[in-house]
Amino acid sequence: IKANEYGNIPMMTDGTEERQFLHAEDCSNALMILSQKYNEIDRGKELHITNFEWNTILDVAKIISEEIPCKITPSTETDTVQLNKRNEPDPYILNYWKPTISLKEGIKKIITQIQNGAI
């Protein structure tokens, strides 16, 4: 929204912290499939609904700036919440479901919704 309205993405950190992102459509699809396969799923396994790809927050800002030309203003602050700790998701869920929407494609969809007034 800031890129679209102000032409700038002011960041709260330097953007080096990494996260895994998942588009809402992929999440909904995963939940639907898991509900349909409920009786087949090993109860001893954790189900991680994610895209299984690590991206930096700066990566996200850069993808946005490719779609909406804007300035990216990183902070000098580093992540003080997760402190670069990562939980590697168990890939067990991939036996039932796989994400289909890439980070870039998901960001494009969100930008289209913002520009069409849906968000």
mmCIF file with all atom_site columns, C-alpha atoms in Angstrom:
data_model
loop_
_atom_site.group_PDB
_atom_site.id
_atom_site.type_symbol
_atom_site.label_atom_id
_atom_site.label_alt_id
_atom_site.label_comp_id
_atom_site.label_asym_id
_atom_site.label_entity_id
_atom_site.label_seq_id
_atom_site.pdbx_PDB_ins_code
_atom_site.Cartn_x
_atom_site.Cartn_y
_atom_site.Cartn_z
_atom_site.occupancy
_atom_site.B_iso_or_equiv
_atom_site.pdbx_formal_charge
_atom_site.auth_seq_id
_atom_site.auth_comp_id
_atom_site.auth_asym_id
_atom_site.auth_atom_id
_atom_site.pdbx_PDB_model_num
ATOM 1   C CA . ILE A 1 1   ? 0.000   0.000   0.000  1.00 0.00 ? 1   ILE A CA 1
ATOM 2   C CA . LYS A 1 2   ? 2.855   2.397   0.846  1.00 0.00 ? 2   LYS A CA 1
ATOM 3   C CA . ALA A 1 3   ? 4.546   1.750   -2.503 1.00 0.00 ? 3   ALA A CA 1
ATOM 4   C CA . ASN A 1 4   ? 1.288   2.417   -4.319 1.00 0.00 ? 4   ASN A CA 1
ATOM 5   C CA . GLU A 1 5   ? 0.210   5.487   -2.337 1.00 0.00 ? 5   GLU A CA 1
ATOM 6   C CA . TYR A 1 6   ? 3.528   7.103   -1.380 1.00 0.00 ? 6   TYR A CA 1
ATOM 7   C CA . GLY A 1 7   ? 6.123   5.715   -3.814 1.00 0.00 ? 7   GLY A CA 1
ATOM 8   C CA . ASN A 1 8   ? 8.256   4.499   -0.927 1.00 0.00 ? 8   ASN A CA 1
ATOM 9   C CA . ILE A 1 9   ? 8.602   1.381   1.200  1.00 0.00 ? 9   ILE A CA 1
ATOM 10  C CA . PRO A 1 10  ? 9.994   2.498   4.572  1.00 0.00 ? 10  PRO A CA 1
ATOM 11  C CA . MET A 1 11  ? 11.247  -0.631  6.299  1.00 0.00 ? 11  MET A CA 1
ATOM 12  C CA . MET A 1 12  ? 11.275  -1.277  10.044 1.00 0.00 ? 12  MET A CA 1
ATOM 13  C CA . THR A 1 13  ? 14.510  -3.313  9.783  1.00 0.00 ? 13  THR A CA 1
ATOM 14  C CA . ASP A 1 14  ? 17.432  -3.733  7.407  1.00 0.00 ? 14  ASP A CA 1
ATOM 15  C CA . GLY A 1 15  ? 15.375  -6.438  5.682  1.00 0.00 ? 15  GLY A CA 1
ATOM 16  C CA . THR A 1 16  ? 17.823  -9.294  6.136  1.00 0.00 ? 16  THR A CA 1
ATOM 17  C CA . GLU A 1 17  ? 15.511  -11.389 8.313  1.00 0.00 ? 17  GLU A CA 1
ATOM 18  C CA . GLU A 1 18  ? 14.015  -14.349 6.482  1.00 0.00 ? 18  GLU A CA 1
ATOM 19  C CA . ARG A 1 19  ? 10.486  -15.697 6.443  1.00 0.00 ? 19  ARG A CA 1
ATOM 20  C CA . GLN A 1 20  ? 8.444   -18.205 4.479  1.00 0.00 ? 20  GLN A CA 1
ATOM 21  C CA . PHE A 1 21  ? 5.407   -16.743 2.759  1.00 0.00 ? 21  PHE A CA 1
ATOM 22  C CA . LEU A 1 22  ? 2.227   -18.369 1.505  1.00 0.00 ? 22  LEU A CA 1
ATOM 23  C CA . HIS A 1 23  ? -0.588  -16.901 -0.533 1.00 0.00 ? 23  HIS A CA 1
ATOM 24  C CA . ALA A 1 24  ? -4.062  -17.146 1.026  1.00 0.00 ? 24  ALA A CA 1
ATOM 25  C CA . GLU A 1 25  ? -5.341  -19.175 -1.950 1.00 0.00 ? 25  GLU A CA 1
ATOM 26  C CA . ASP A 1 26  ? -2.637  -21.793 -1.369 1.00 0.00 ? 26  ASP A CA 1
ATOM 27  C CA . CYS A 1 27  ? -3.435  -21.849 2.342  1.00 0.00 ? 27  CYS A CA 1
ATOM 28  C CA . SER A 1 28  ? -7.152  -22.315 1.671  1.00 0.00 ? 28  SER A CA 1
ATOM 29  C CA . ASN A 1 29  ? -6.427  -25.080 -0.821 1.00 0.00 ? 29  ASN A CA 1
ATOM 30  C CA . ALA A 1 30  ? -4.178  -26.852 1.698  1.00 0.00 ? 30  ALA A CA 1
ATOM 31  C CA . LEU A 1 31  ? -6.829  -26.687 4.413  1.00 0.00 ? 31  LEU A CA 1
ATOM 32  C CA . MET A 1 32  ? -9.481  -28.049 2.045  1.00 0.00 ? 32  MET A CA 1
ATOM 33  C CA . ILE A 1 33  ? -7.282  -30.963 0.946  1.00 0.00 ? 33  ILE A CA 1
ATOM 34  C CA . LEU A 1 34  ? -6.254  -31.750 4.524  1.00 0.00 ? 34  LEU A CA 1
ATOM 35  C CA . SER A 1 35  ? -9.879  -31.807 5.627  1.00 0.00 ? 35  SER A CA 1
ATOM 36  C CA . GLN A 1 36  ? -10.706 -34.215 2.800  1.00 0.00 ? 36  GLN A CA 1
ATOM 37  C CA . LYS A 1 37  ? -7.723  -36.462 3.619  1.00 0.00 ? 37  LYS A CA 1
ATOM 38  C CA . TYR A 1 38  ? -8.191  -36.186 7.382  1.00 0.00 ? 38  TYR A CA 1
ATOM 39  C CA . ASN A 1 39  ? -8.428  -39.933 8.048  1.00 0.00 ? 39  ASN A CA 1
ATOM 40  C CA . GLU A 1 40  ? -5.265  -40.667 6.018  1.00 0.00 ? 40  GLU A CA 1
ATOM 41  C CA . ILE A 1 41  ? -2.985  -38.233 7.834  1.00 0.00 ? 41  ILE A CA 1
ATOM 42  C CA . ASP A 1 42  ? -0.498  -39.540 10.399 1.00 0.00 ? 42  ASP A CA 1
ATOM 43  C CA . ARG A 1 43  ? -1.498  -37.919 13.716 1.00 0.00 ? 43  ARG A CA 1
ATOM 44  C CA . GLY A 1 44  ? 2.123   -38.047 14.869 1.00 0.00 ? 44  GLY A CA 1
ATOM 45  C CA . LYS A 1 45  ? 3.269   -35.684 12.128 1.00 0.00 ? 45  LYS A CA 1
ATOM 46  C CA . GLU A 1 46  ? 3.185   -31.906 12.183 1.00 0.00 ? 46  GLU A CA 1
ATOM 47  C CA . LEU A 1 47  ? 1.507   -30.227 9.244  1.00 0.00 ? 47  LEU A CA 1
ATOM 48  C CA . HIS A 1 48  ? 3.307   -27.087 8.104  1.00 0.00 ? 48  HIS A CA 1
ATOM 49  C CA . ILE A 1 49  ? 1.407   -25.104 5.503  1.00 0.00 ? 49  ILE A CA 1
ATOM 50  C CA . THR A 1 50  ? 4.156   -23.016 3.902  1.00 0.00 ? 50  THR A CA 1
ATOM 51  C CA . ASN A 1 51  ? 5.896   -22.532 0.594  1.00 0.00 ? 51  ASN A CA 1
ATOM 52  C CA . PHE A 1 52  ? 9.099   -24.135 1.956  1.00 0.00 ? 52  PHE A CA 1
ATOM 53  C CA . GLU A 1 53  ? 11.215  -21.256 0.602  1.00 0.00 ? 53  GLU A CA 1
ATOM 54  C CA . TRP A 1 54  ? 13.077  -18.720 2.711  1.00 0.00 ? 54  TRP A CA 1
ATOM 55  C CA . ASN A 1 55  ? 12.968  -15.110 1.467  1.00 0.00 ? 55  ASN A CA 1
ATOM 56  C CA . THR A 1 56  ? 14.234  -11.945 3.082  1.00 0.00 ? 56  THR A CA 1
ATOM 57  C CA . ILE A 1 57  ? 11.931  -9.057  3.826  1.00 0.00 ? 57  ILE A CA 1
ATOM 58  C CA . LEU A 1 58  ? 14.141  -7.046  1.462  1.00 0.00 ? 58  LEU A CA 1
ATOM 59  C CA . ASP A 1 59  ? 13.363  -9.624  -1.288 1.00 0.00 ? 59  ASP A CA 1
ATOM 60  C CA . VAL A 1 60  ? 9.677   -8.869  -0.777 1.00 0.00 ? 60  VAL A CA 1
ATOM 61  C CA . ALA A 1 61  ? 10.263  -5.115  -1.021 1.00 0.00 ? 61  ALA A CA 1
ATOM 62  C CA . LYS A 1 62  ? 12.299  -5.585  -4.218 1.00 0.00 ? 62  LYS A CA 1
ATOM 63  C CA . ILE A 1 63  ? 9.554   -7.661  -5.841 1.00 0.00 ? 63  ILE A CA 1
ATOM 64  C CA . ILE A 1 64  ? 7.035   -4.963  -4.950 1.00 0.00 ? 64  ILE A CA 1
ATOM 65  C CA . SER A 1 65  ? 9.299   -2.255  -6.389 1.00 0.00 ? 65  SER A CA 1
ATOM 66  C CA . GLU A 1 66  ? 9.544   -4.208  -9.673 1.00 0.00 ? 66  GLU A CA 1
ATOM 67  C CA . GLU A 1 67  ? 5.753   -4.060  -9.949 1.00 0.00 ? 67  GLU A CA 1
ATOM 68  C CA . ILE A 1 68  ? 5.252   -0.569  -8.526 1.00 0.00 ? 68  ILE A CA 1
ATOM 69  C CA . PRO A 1 69  ? 8.329   1.543   -9.164 1.00 0.00 ? 69  PRO A CA 1
ATOM 70  C CA . CYS A 1 70  ? 9.202   3.014   -5.788 1.00 0.00 ? 70  CYS A CA 1
ATOM 71  C CA . LYS A 1 71  ? 12.017  3.727   -3.391 1.00 0.00 ? 71  LYS A CA 1
ATOM 72  C CA . ILE A 1 72  ? 12.963  1.185   -0.724 1.00 0.00 ? 72  ILE A CA 1
ATOM 73  C CA . THR A 1 73  ? 14.200  2.699   2.518  1.00 0.00 ? 73  THR A CA 1
ATOM 74  C CA . PRO A 1 74  ? 15.713  0.037   4.795  1.00 0.00 ? 74  PRO A CA 1
ATOM 75  C CA . SER A 1 75  ? 16.287  0.853   8.443  1.00 0.00 ? 75  SER A CA 1
ATOM 76  C CA . THR A 1 76  ? 19.605  0.350   10.184 1.00 0.00 ? 76  THR A CA 1
ATOM 77  C CA . GLU A 1 77  ? 17.790  -1.767  12.803 1.00 0.00 ? 77  GLU A CA 1
ATOM 78  C CA . THR A 1 78  ? 18.048  -5.538  12.729 1.00 0.00 ? 78  THR A CA 1
ATOM 79  C CA . ASP A 1 79  ? 15.377  -8.065  13.607 1.00 0.00 ? 79  ASP A CA 1
ATOM 80  C CA . THR A 1 80  ? 14.976  -8.063  17.379 1.00 0.00 ? 80  THR A CA 1
ATOM 81  C CA . VAL A 1 81  ? 11.991  -10.409 17.458 1.00 0.00 ? 81  VAL A CA 1
ATOM 82  C CA . GLN A 1 82  ? 13.089  -13.721 15.980 1.00 0.00 ? 82  GLN A CA 1
ATOM 83  C CA . LEU A 1 83  ? 16.829  -13.040 16.065 1.00 0.00 ? 83  LEU A CA 1
ATOM 84  C CA . ASN A 1 84  ? 17.432  -15.119 12.917 1.00 0.00 ? 84  ASN A CA 1
ATOM 85  C CA . LYS A 1 85  ? 15.969  -18.223 14.527 1.00 0.00 ? 85  LYS A CA 1
ATOM 86  C CA . ARG A 1 86  ? 14.249  -20.465 12.045 1.00 0.00 ? 86  ARG A CA 1
ATOM 87  C CA . ASN A 1 87  ? 11.968  -23.417 12.424 1.00 0.00 ? 87  ASN A CA 1
ATOM 88  C CA . GLU A 1 88  ? 12.425  -25.739 9.478  1.00 0.00 ? 88  GLU A CA 1
ATOM 89  C CA . PRO A 1 89  ? 9.002   -27.050 8.499  1.00 0.00 ? 89  PRO A CA 1
ATOM 90  C CA . ASP A 1 90  ? 8.445   -30.787 8.214  1.00 0.00 ? 90  ASP A CA 1
ATOM 91  C CA . PRO A 1 91  ? 7.844   -31.616 4.526  1.00 0.00 ? 91  PRO A CA 1
ATOM 92  C CA . TYR A 1 92  ? 5.339   -34.388 5.436  1.00 0.00 ? 92  TYR A CA 1
ATOM 93  C CA . ILE A 1 93  ? 2.453   -32.244 4.165  1.00 0.00 ? 93  ILE A CA 1
ATOM 94  C CA . LEU A 1 94  ? 3.900   -32.426 0.647  1.00 0.00 ? 94  LEU A CA 1
ATOM 95  C CA . ASN A 1 95  ? 2.520   -35.977 0.475  1.00 0.00 ? 95  ASN A CA 1
ATOM 96  C CA . TYR A 1 96  ? -0.948  -34.391 0.281  1.00 0.00 ? 96  TYR A CA 1
ATOM 97  C CA . TRP A 1 97  ? -0.533  -30.816 -0.939 1.00 0.00 ? 97  TRP A CA 1
ATOM 98  C CA . LYS A 1 98  ? 2.011   -28.556 -2.599 1.00 0.00 ? 98  LYS A CA 1
ATOM 99  C CA . PRO A 1 99  ? 1.972   -24.756 -2.901 1.00 0.00 ? 99  PRO A CA 1
ATOM 100 C CA . THR A 1 100 ? 1.322   -23.469 -6.415 1.00 0.00 ? 100 THR A CA 1
ATOM 101 C CA . ILE A 1 101 ? 1.575   -19.676 -6.135 1.00 0.00 ? 101 ILE A CA 1
ATOM 102 C CA . SER A 1 102 ? 5.098   -18.243 -6.081 1.00 0.00 ? 102 SER A CA 1
ATOM 103 C CA . LEU A 1 103 ? 5.984   -15.277 -3.904 1.00 0.00 ? 103 LEU A CA 1
ATOM 104 C CA . LYS A 1 104 ? 6.274   -13.051 -6.959 1.00 0.00 ? 104 LYS A CA 1
ATOM 105 C CA . GLU A 1 105 ? 2.943   -14.228 -8.377 1.00 0.00 ? 105 GLU A CA 1
ATOM 106 C CA . GLY A 1 106 ? 1.242   -13.775 -4.992 1.00 0.00 ? 106 GLY A CA 1
ATOM 107 C CA . ILE A 1 107 ? 2.579   -10.244 -4.654 1.00 0.00 ? 107 ILE A CA 1
ATOM 108 C CA . LYS A 1 108 ? 1.337   -9.427  -8.170 1.00 0.00 ? 108 LYS A CA 1
ATOM 109 C CA . LYS A 1 109 ? -2.135  -10.705 -7.238 1.00 0.00 ? 109 LYS A CA 1
ATOM 110 C CA . ILE A 1 110 ? -2.217  -8.560  -4.109 1.00 0.00 ? 110 ILE A CA 1
ATOM 111 C CA . ILE A 1 111 ? -1.043  -5.481  -6.025 1.00 0.00 ? 111 ILE A CA 1
ATOM 112 C CA . THR A 1 112 ? -3.795  -6.042  -8.602 1.00 0.00 ? 112 THR A CA 1
ATOM 113 C CA . GLN A 1 113 ? -6.375  -6.263  -5.801 1.00 0.00 ? 113 GLN A CA 1
ATOM 114 C CA . ILE A 1 114 ? -5.068  -3.063  -4.199 1.00 0.00 ? 114 ILE A CA 1
ATOM 115 C CA . GLN A 1 115 ? -5.118  -1.197  -7.504 1.00 0.00 ? 115 GLN A CA 1
ATOM 116 C CA . ASN A 1 116 ? -8.664  -2.435  -8.224 1.00 0.00 ? 116 ASN A CA 1
ATOM 117 C CA . GLY A 1 117 ? -9.843  -1.230  -4.818 1.00 0.00 ? 117 GLY A CA 1
ATOM 118 C CA . ALA A 1 118 ? -10.498 -4.731  -3.470 1.00 0.00 ? 118 ALA A CA 1
ATOM 119 C CA . ILE A 1 119 ? -8.121  -4.146  -0.565 1.00 0.00 ? 119 ILE A CA 1
#
